[in-house]
Coordinates of C-alpha atoms in Angstrom, one line a residue:
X436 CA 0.0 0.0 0.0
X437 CA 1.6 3.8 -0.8
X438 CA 1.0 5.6 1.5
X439 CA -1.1 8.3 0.0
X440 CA -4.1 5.5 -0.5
X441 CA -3.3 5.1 3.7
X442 CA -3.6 8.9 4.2
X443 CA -6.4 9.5 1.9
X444 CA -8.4 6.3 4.0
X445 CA -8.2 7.4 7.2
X446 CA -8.8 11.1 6.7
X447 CA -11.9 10.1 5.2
X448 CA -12.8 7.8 7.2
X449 CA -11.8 8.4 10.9
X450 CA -15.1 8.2 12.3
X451 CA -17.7 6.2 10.1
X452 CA -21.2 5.7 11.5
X453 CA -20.0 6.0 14.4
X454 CA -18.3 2.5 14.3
X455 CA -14.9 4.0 15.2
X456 CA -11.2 3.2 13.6
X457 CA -10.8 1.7 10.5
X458 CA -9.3 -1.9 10.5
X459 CA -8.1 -1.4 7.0
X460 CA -6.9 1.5 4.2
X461 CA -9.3 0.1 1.6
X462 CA -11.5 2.1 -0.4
X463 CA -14.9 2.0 -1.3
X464 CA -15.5 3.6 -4.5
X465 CA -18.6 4.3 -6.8
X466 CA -19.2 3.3 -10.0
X467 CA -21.2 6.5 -11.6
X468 CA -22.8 5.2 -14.4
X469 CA -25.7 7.8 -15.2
X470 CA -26.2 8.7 -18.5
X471 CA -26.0 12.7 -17.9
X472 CA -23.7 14.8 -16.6
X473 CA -26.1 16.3 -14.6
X474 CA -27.8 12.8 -13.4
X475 CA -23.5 11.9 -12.4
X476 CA -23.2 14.8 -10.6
X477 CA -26.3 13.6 -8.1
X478 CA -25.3 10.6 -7.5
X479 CA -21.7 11.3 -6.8
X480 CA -23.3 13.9 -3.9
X481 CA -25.3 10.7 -2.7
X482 CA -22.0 8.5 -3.0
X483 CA -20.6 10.8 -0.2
X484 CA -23.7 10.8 1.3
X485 CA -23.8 6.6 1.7
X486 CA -19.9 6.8 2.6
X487 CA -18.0 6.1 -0.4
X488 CA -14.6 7.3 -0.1
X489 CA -14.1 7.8 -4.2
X490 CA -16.3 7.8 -7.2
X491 CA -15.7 6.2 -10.7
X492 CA -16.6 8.2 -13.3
X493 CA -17.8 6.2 -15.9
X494 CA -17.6 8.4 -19.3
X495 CA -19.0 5.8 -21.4
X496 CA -22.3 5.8 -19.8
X497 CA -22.4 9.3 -21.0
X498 CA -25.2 10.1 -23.8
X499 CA -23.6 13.3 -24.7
X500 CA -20.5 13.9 -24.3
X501 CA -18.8 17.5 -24.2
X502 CA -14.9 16.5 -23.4
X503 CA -13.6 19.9 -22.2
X504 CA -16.6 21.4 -20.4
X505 CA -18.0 17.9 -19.3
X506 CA -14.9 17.1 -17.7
X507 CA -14.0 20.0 -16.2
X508 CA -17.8 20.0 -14.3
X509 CA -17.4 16.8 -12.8
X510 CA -14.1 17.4 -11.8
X511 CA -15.0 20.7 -10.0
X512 CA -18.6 19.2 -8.8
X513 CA -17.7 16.4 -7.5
X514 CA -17.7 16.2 -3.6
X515 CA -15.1 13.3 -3.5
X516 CA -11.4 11.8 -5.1
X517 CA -12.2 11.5 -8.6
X518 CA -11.4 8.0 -10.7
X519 CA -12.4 8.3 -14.5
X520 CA -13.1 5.7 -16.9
X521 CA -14.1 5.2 -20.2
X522 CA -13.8 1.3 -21.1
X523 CA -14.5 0.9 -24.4
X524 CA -16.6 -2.2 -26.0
X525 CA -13.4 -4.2 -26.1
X526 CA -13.1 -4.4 -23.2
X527 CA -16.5 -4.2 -21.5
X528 CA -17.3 -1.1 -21.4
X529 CA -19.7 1.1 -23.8
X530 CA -17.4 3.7 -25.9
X531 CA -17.6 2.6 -29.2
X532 CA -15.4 5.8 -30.9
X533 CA -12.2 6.8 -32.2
X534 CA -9.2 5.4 -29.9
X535 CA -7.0 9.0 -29.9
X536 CA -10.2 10.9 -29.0
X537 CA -11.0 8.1 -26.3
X538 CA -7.2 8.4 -24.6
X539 CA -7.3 12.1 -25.1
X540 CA -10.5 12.8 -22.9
X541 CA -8.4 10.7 -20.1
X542 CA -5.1 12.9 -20.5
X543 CA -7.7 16.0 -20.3
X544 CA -9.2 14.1 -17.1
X545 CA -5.5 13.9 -15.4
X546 CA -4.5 17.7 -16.6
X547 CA -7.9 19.2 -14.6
X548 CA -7.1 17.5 -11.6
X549 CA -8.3 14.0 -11.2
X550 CA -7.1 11.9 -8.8
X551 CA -7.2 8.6 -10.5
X552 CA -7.3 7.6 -14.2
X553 CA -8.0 4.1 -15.7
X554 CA -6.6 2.5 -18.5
X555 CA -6.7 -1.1 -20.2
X556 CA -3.5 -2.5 -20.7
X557 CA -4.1 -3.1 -24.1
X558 CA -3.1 0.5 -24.4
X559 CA -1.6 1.2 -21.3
X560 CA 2.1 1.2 -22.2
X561 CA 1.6 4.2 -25.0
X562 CA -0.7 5.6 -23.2
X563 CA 1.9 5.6 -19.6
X564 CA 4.4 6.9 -22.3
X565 CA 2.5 9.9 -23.1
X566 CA 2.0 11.2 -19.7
X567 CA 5.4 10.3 -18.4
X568 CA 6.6 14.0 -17.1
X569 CA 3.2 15.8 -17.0
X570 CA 1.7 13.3 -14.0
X571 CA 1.0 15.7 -11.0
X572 CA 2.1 14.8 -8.3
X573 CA -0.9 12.6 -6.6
X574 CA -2.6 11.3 -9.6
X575 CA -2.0 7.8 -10.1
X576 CA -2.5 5.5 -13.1
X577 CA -4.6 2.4 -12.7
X578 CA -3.8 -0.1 -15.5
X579 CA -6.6 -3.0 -15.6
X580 CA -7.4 -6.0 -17.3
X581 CA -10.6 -7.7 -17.5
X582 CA -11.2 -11.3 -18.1
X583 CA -15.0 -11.9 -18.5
X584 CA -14.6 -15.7 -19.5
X585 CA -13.1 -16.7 -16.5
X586 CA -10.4 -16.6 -13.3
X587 CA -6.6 -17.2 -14.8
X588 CA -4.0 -20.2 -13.3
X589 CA -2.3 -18.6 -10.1
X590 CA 0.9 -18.3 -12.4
X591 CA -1.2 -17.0 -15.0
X592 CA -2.6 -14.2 -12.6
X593 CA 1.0 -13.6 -11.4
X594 CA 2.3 -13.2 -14.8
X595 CA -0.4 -10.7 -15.6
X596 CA 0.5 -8.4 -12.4
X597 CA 4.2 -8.6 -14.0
X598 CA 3.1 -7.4 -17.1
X599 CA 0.9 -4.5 -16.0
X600 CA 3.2 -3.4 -13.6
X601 CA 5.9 -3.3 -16.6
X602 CA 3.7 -0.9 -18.3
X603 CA 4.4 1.8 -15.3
X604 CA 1.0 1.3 -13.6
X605 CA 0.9 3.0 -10.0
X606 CA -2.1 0.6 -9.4
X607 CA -2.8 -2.6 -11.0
X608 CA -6.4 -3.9 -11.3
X609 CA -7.5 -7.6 -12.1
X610 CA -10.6 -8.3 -12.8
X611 CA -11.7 -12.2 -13.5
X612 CA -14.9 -14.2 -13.4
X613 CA -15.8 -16.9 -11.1
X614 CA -17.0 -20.2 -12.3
X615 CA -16.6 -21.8 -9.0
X616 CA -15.7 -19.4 -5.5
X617 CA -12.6 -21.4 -5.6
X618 CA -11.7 -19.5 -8.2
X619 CA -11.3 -16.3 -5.4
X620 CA -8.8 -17.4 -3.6
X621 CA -6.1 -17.5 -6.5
X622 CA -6.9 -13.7 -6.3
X623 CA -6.7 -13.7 -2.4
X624 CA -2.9 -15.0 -3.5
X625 CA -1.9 -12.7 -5.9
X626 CA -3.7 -9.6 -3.7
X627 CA -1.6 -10.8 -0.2
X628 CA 1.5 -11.3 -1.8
X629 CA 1.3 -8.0 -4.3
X630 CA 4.6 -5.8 -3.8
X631 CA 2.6 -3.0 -5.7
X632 CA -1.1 -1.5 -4.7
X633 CA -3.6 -4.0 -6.5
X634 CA -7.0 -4.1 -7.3
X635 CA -8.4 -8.0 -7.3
X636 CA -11.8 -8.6 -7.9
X637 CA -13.7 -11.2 -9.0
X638 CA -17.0 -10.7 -11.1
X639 CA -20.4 -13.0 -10.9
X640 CA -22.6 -13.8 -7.9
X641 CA -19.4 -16.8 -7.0
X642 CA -16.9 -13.7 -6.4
X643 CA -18.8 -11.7 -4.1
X644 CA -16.3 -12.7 -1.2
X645 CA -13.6 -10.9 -3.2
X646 CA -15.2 -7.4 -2.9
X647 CA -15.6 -7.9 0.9
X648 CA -12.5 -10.0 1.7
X649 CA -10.2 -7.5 0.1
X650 CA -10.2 -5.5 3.1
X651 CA -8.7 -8.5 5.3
X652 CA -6.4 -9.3 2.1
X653 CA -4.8 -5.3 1.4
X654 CA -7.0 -4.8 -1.5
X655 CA -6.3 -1.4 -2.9
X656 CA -10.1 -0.6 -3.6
X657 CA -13.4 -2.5 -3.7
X658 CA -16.3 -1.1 -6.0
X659 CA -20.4 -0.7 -4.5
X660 CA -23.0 0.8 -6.5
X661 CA -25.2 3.5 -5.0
X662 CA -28.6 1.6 -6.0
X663 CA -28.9 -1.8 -5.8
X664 CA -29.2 -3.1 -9.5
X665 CA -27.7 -0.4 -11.1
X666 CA -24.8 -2.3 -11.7
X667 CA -21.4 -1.7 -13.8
X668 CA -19.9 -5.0 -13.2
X669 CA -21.3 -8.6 -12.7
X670 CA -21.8 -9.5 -9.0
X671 CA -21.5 -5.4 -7.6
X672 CA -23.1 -5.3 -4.1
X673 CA -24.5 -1.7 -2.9
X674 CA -22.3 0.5 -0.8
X675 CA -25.0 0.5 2.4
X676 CA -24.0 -3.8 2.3
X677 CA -20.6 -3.5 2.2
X678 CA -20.8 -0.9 5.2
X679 CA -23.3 -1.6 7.2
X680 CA -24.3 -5.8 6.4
X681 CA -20.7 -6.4 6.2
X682 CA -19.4 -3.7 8.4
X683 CA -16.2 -3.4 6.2
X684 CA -14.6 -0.8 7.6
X685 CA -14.2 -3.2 11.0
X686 CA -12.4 -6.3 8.3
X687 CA -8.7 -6.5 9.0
X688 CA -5.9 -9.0 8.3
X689 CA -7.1 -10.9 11.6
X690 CA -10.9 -11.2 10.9
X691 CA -12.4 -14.3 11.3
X692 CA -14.3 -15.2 8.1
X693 CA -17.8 -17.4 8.5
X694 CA -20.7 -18.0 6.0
X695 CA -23.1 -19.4 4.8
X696 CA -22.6 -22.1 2.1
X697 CA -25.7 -23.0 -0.1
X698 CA -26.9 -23.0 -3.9
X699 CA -29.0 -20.8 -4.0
X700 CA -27.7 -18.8 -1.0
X701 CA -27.9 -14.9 -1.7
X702 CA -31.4 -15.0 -0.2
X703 CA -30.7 -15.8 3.0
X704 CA -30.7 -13.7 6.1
X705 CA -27.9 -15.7 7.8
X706 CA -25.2 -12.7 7.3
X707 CA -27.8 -9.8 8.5
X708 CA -28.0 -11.9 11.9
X709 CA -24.7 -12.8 12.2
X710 CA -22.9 -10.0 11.4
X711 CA -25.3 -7.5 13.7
X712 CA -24.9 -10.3 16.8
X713 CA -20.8 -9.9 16.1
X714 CA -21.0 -6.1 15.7
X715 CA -23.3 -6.1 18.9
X716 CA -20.4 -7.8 20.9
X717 CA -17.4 -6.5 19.6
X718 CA -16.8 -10.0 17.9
X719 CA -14.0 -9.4 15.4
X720 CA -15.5 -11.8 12.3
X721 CA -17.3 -11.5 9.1
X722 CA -20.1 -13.4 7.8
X723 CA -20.9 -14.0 4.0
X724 CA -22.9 -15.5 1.9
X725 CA -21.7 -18.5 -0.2
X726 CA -22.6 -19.5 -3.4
X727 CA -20.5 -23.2 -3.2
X728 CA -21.4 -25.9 -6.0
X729 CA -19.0 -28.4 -4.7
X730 CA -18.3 -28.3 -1.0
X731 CA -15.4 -30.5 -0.4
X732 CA -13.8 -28.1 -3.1
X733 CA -14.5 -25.2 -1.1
X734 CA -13.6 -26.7 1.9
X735 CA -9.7 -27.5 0.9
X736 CA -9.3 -24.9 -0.9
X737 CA -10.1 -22.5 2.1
X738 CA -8.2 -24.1 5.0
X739 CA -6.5 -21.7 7.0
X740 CA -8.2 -21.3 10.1
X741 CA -8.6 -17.9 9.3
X742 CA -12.6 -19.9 7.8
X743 CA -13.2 -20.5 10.9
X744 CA -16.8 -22.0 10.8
X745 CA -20.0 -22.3 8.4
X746 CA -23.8 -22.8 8.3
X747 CA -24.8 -25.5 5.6
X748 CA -28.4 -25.4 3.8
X749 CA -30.1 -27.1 0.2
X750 CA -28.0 -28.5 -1.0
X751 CA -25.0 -29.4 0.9
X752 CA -26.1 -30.8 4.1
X753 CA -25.9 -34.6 3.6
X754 CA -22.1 -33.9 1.5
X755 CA -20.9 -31.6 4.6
X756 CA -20.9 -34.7 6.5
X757 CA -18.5 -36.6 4.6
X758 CA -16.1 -33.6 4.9
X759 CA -15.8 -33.3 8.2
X760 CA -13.1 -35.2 10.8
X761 CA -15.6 -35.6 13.5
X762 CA -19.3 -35.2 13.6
X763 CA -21.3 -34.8 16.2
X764 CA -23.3 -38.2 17.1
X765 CA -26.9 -36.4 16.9
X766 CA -25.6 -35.0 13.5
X767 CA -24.1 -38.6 12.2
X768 CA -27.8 -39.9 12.9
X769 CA -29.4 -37.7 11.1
X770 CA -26.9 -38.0 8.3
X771 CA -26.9 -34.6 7.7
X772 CA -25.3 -31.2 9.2
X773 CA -26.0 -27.5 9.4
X774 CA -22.9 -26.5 10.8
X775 CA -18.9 -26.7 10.6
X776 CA -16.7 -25.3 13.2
X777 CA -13.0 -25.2 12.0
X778 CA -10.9 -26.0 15.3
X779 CA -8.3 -23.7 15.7
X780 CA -5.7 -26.0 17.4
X781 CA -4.9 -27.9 14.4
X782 CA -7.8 -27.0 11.4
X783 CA -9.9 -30.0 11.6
X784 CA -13.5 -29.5 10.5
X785 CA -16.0 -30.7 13.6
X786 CA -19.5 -31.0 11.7
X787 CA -23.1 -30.6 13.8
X788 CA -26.7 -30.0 13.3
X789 CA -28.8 -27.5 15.1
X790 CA -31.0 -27.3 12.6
X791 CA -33.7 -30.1 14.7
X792 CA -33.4 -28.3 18.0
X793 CA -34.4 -24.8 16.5
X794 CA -37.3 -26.5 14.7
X795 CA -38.4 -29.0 17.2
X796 CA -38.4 -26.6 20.3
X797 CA -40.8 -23.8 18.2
X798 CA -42.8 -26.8 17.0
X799 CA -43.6 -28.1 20.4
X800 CA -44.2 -23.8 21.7
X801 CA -46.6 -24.0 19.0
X802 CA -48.6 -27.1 20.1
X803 CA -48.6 -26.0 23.7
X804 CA -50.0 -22.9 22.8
X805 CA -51.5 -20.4 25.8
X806 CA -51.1 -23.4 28.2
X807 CA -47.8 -22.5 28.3
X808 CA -47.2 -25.6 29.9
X809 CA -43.4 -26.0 29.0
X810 CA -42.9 -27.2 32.5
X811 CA -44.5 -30.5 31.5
X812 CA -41.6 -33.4 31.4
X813 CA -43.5 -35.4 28.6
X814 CA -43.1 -33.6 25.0
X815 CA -46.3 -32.4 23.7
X816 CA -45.0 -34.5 20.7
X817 CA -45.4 -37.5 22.2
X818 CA -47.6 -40.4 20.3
X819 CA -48.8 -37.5 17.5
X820 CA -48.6 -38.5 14.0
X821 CA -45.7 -36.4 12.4
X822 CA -45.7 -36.1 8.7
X823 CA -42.5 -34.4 7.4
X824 CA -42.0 -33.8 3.4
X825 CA -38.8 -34.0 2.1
X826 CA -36.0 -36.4 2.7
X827 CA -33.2 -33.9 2.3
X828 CA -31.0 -32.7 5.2
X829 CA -33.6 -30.8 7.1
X830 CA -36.3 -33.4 6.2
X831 CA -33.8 -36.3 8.5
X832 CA -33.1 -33.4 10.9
X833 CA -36.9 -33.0 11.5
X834 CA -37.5 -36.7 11.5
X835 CA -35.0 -37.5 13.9
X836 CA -35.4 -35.2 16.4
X837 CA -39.4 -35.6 16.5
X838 CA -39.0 -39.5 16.7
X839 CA -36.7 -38.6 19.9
X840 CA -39.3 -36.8 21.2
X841 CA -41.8 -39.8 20.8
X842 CA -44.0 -38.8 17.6
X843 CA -44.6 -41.3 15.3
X844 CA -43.1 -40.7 11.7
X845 CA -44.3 -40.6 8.1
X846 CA -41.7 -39.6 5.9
X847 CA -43.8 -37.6 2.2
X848 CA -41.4 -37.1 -0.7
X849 CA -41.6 -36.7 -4.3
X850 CA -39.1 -39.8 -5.0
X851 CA -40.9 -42.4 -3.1
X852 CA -37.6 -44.6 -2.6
X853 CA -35.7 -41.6 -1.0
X854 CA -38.9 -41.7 1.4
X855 CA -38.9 -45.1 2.0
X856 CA -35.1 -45.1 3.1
X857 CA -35.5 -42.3 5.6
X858 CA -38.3 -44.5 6.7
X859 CA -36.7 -47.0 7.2
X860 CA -33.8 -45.6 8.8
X861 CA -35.9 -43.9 11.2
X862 CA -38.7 -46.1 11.9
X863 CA -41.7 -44.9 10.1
X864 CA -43.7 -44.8 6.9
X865 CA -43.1 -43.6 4.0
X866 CA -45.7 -41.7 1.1
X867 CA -44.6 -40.0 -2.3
X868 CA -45.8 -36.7 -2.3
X869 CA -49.4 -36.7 -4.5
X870 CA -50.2 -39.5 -2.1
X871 CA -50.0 -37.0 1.0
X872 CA -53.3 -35.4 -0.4
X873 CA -55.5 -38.6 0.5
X874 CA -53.4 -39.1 3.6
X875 CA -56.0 -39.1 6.7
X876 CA -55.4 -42.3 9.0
X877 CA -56.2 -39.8 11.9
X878 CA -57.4 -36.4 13.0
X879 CA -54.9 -33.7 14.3
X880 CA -51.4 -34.6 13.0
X881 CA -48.6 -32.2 12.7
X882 CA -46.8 -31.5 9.2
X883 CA -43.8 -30.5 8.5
X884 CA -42.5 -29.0 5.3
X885 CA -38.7 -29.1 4.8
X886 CA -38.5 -29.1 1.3
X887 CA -37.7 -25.2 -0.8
X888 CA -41.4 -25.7 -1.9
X889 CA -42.6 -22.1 -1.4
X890 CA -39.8 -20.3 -1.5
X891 CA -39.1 -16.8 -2.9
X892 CA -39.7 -16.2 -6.3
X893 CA -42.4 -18.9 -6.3
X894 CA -44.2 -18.0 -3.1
X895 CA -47.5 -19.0 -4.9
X896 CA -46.3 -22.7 -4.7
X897 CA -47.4 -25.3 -2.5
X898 CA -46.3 -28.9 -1.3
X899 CA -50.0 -29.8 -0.4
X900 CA -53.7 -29.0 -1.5
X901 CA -56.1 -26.4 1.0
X902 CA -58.3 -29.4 1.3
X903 CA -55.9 -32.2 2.4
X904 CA -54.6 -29.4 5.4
X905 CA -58.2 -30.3 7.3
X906 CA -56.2 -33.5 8.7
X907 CA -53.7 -31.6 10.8
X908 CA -54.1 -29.2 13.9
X909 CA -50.4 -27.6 12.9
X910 CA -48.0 -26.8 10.1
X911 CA -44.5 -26.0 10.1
X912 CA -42.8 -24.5 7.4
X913 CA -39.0 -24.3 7.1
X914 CA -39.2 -21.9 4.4
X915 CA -38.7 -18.5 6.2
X916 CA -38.5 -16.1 2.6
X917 CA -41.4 -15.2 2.7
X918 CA -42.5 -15.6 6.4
X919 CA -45.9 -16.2 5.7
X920 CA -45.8 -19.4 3.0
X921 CA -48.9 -20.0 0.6
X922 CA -48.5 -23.7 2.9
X923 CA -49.2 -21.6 6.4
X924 CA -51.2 -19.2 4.7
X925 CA -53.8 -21.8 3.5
X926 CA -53.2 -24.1 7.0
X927 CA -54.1 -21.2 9.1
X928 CA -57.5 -20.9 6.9
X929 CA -58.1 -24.3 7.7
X930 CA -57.8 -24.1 11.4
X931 CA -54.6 -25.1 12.2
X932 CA -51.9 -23.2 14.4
X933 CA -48.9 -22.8 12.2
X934 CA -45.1 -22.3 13.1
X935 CA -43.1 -20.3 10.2
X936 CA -39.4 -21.0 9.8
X937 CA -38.2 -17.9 10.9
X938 CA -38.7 -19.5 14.4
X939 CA -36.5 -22.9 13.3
X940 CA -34.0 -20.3 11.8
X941 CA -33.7 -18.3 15.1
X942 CA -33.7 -21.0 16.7
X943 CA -30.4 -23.0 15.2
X944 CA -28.7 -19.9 14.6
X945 CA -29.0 -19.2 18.4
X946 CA -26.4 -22.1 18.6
X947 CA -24.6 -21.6 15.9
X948 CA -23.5 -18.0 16.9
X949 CA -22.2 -19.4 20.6
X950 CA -20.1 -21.9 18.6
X951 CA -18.7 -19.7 16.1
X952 CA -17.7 -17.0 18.8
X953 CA -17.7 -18.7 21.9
X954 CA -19.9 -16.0 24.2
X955 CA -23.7 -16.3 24.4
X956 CA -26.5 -15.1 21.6
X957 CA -27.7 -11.8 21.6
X958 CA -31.2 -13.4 21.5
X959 CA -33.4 -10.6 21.3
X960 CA -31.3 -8.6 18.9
X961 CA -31.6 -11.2 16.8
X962 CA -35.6 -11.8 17.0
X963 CA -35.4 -8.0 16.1
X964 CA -33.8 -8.4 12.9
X965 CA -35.3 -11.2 12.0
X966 CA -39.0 -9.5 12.5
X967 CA -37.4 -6.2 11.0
X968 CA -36.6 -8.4 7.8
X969 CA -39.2 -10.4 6.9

């Protein structure tokens, strides 16, 4: 890091939201990518406003363009360090004009007083050339390369940040895409072990980590958007998440990093309440979401203890297992886990499940209602007919923990055999799915869905018909986006008391936080956020 980029962070940045010290000198820049000079100069006032520390001005986006006067205005109106960009088609970006004209308005952007320029290194070396003894004296040159197709070799990557840095770059920029989130830590790499300021990031929903992580790994500059959506690169998260969801500005070289690993994971709430509890009690970790397709990959490629622990949803549960060296004996039954703790004595990967505690205990609240009879010894589970659909992960961990409680088990799945196994495991019956609906040995039995049936973006999807929901006198839903399924929507019109999964995913994460930090749940912060988000 020069020391200018140091200087520049912490004058800016002192005292952010009132969250004290930075832990790191990385900048959060805008992307300005309004198609108006007047529209650019707004938004780079609202940049400053959401606590960006620099905008990128994106001349491309332009409409109309008017080099000297344009310029000029949003290099005098803007309220923060100025980066200017105009990334033509071949290499991302919009500008599809003459090249001189192109380089021209970027020498123009550095002789008016702009703190950073960008240029491709396609043309970098000429371009470096043509500046060489007119830089001021604080304007750097970023020299970048994009790779859209995918995320180089590690000697690849090295061999590129020789190259740029040949051309005279003050700050090198990398930008790759991830196929797998593998792929991120080859950047990680290159970004530790850069002798020069460097810019890694890693585009597409599988690289999010690398805008967040850069902070613990001496990224030079990570890039948020001041809408959500309005996007200049694949994967951009909004400025207010990388402050305030991530808490950025707390990251350092010794932050724990946790998250949670699923496909599809960016709609979970798990980092929201995990990162408030650890900012709530001064924990000094970071919580992400995941997006893994192959978790024994993730796991071995991220195994310093630094990853210190991780929730597990669809679609990893059962695999999780098989990575760990120990699992917990609850867990092994259920053949499935929620959780990993990384041990930091010597790295080993200790697997659990608090996913059937979190459901089971709001399940049984739920059945004994306004008794409030929880000082009973006997489960209110005991001898009821428990129907659970789905024989994934969560469908075992449900299973499992109400046959410990005494219910007696039917196990409803789509693939029949998949049900009958679990059945059979457990010691119950088994049903495929359509034959659920004519399913009535008995009146009042208890359902639970643990299948993604219902989840956001098809909320109007059910696992089970209005009529066949007379038979039971409550449904659970481990869906908990939205709160309020079609499945509890239609179950409370039928009479029955209904448990959403927010309360199963309170529950487990209650546990999950203690053994990921070690100190006790902030229990009713984290009821607060998860009734302020849903």
């Amino acid at each position: 890091m020069d020391s200018q980029n140091i200087t520049l962070a912490s004058a800016e940045g002192l005292q952010v939201g009132g969250e004290g010290m930075r832990k790191n000198s990385t900048l959060v820049c805008a992307p300005i990518v309004a198609e108006s000079v007047e529209k650019m100069v707004a938004d780079m006032v609202r940049a400053k406003a959401i606590g960006a520390d620099l905008v990128e001005i994106r001349l491309d986006h332009l409409k109309v363009f008017n080099c000297n006067q344009d310029v000029k205005t949003l290099i005098e109106q803007s309220p923060l360090p100025t980066l200017f960009t105009y990334r033509p088609k071949w290499e991302g970006g919009q500008y599809d004009g003459d090249e001189m004209a192109r380089l021209d308005a970027l020498r123009l952007a550095m002789e008016l007083g702009a703190d950073y320029i960008d240029v491709e290194l396609q043309v970098a070396q000429e371009f470096v050339d043509s500046i060489y003894d007119k830089k001021p004296e604080k304007f750097k040159v970023i020299v970048s390369s994009h790779n859209y197709q995918e995320t180089p070799s590690a000697e690849a990557l090295g061999n590129l940040v020789a190259t740029i840095q040949a051309t005279g770059a003050d700050i090198v920029k990398i930008a790759t895409t991830a196929l797998d989130i593998t792929d991120v830590a080859r950047i990680f790499q290159i970004t530790v072990h850069s002798q020069v300021p460097i810019i890694g990031l890693v585009m597409g929903e599988r690289g999010l980590i690398s805008r967040i992580l850069c902070a613990k790994f001496g990224g030079y500059l990570t890039f948020g958007t001041i809408d959500s959506g309005a996007v200049s690169a694949p994967g951009q998260p909004t400025i207010k998440d990388i402050l305030h969801l991530y808490n950025f500005r707390q990251i350092g070289p010794d932050t724990k990093v946790f998250g949670i690993i699923g496909k599809p994971v960016s709609h979970s709430k798990s980092p929201i309440l995990h990162n408030e509890g650890f900012k709530s009690v001064g924990f000094n970790g970071v919580y992400l979401h995941l997006l893994v397709d192959d978790i024994a990959k993730f796991l071995q490629t991220y195994s310093s203890t630094d990853f210190a622990g991780f929730s597990v949803t669809i679609p990893h549960k059962e695999a999780a297992l098989k990575c760990c060296d120990e699992v917990d004996p609850v867990a092994k039954s259920i053949g499935a886990i929620n959780c990993i703790i990384r041990r930091p004595t010597d790295g080993k990967l200790y697997g659990l499940n608090t996913d059937y505690v979190g459901a089971i205990s709001a399940i049984e609240d739920g059945l004994r209602g306004s008794l409030n009879s929880s000082y009973l010894s006997s489960s209110p589970l005991a001898g009821r007919l428990f129907v659970v659909i789905g024989a994934g992960g969560a469908g075992k961990a449900l299973a499992y923990g109400a046959k410990q409680k005494g219910a007696r088990i039917v196990i409803a799945n789509r693939t029949y055999d998949r049900a009958r196994e679990l059945a059979d495991t457990i010691g119950g019956e088994a049903l495929s799915l359509s034959d659920l609906e004519k399913f009535h040995p008995e009146d009042g039995m208890i359902l639970a869905n643990t299948t993604s049936i219902g989840m956001q973006p098809k909320v109007n999807e059910t696992p089970i018909s209005k009529r066949a929901l007379r038979s039971y006198s409550l449904v659970f839903d481990a869906v908990y986006t939205p709160k309020i399924t079609r499945l509890l929507r239609e179950a409370e019109e039928s009479g029955a008391k209904v448990v959403s999964g927010s309360e199963m995913f309170i529950g487990q994460a209650y546990e999950q936080f203690e053994r990921f930090t070690g100190l006790p749940a902030p229990k009713e912060l984290f009821r607060k956020v998860v009734e302020s988000t849903s």
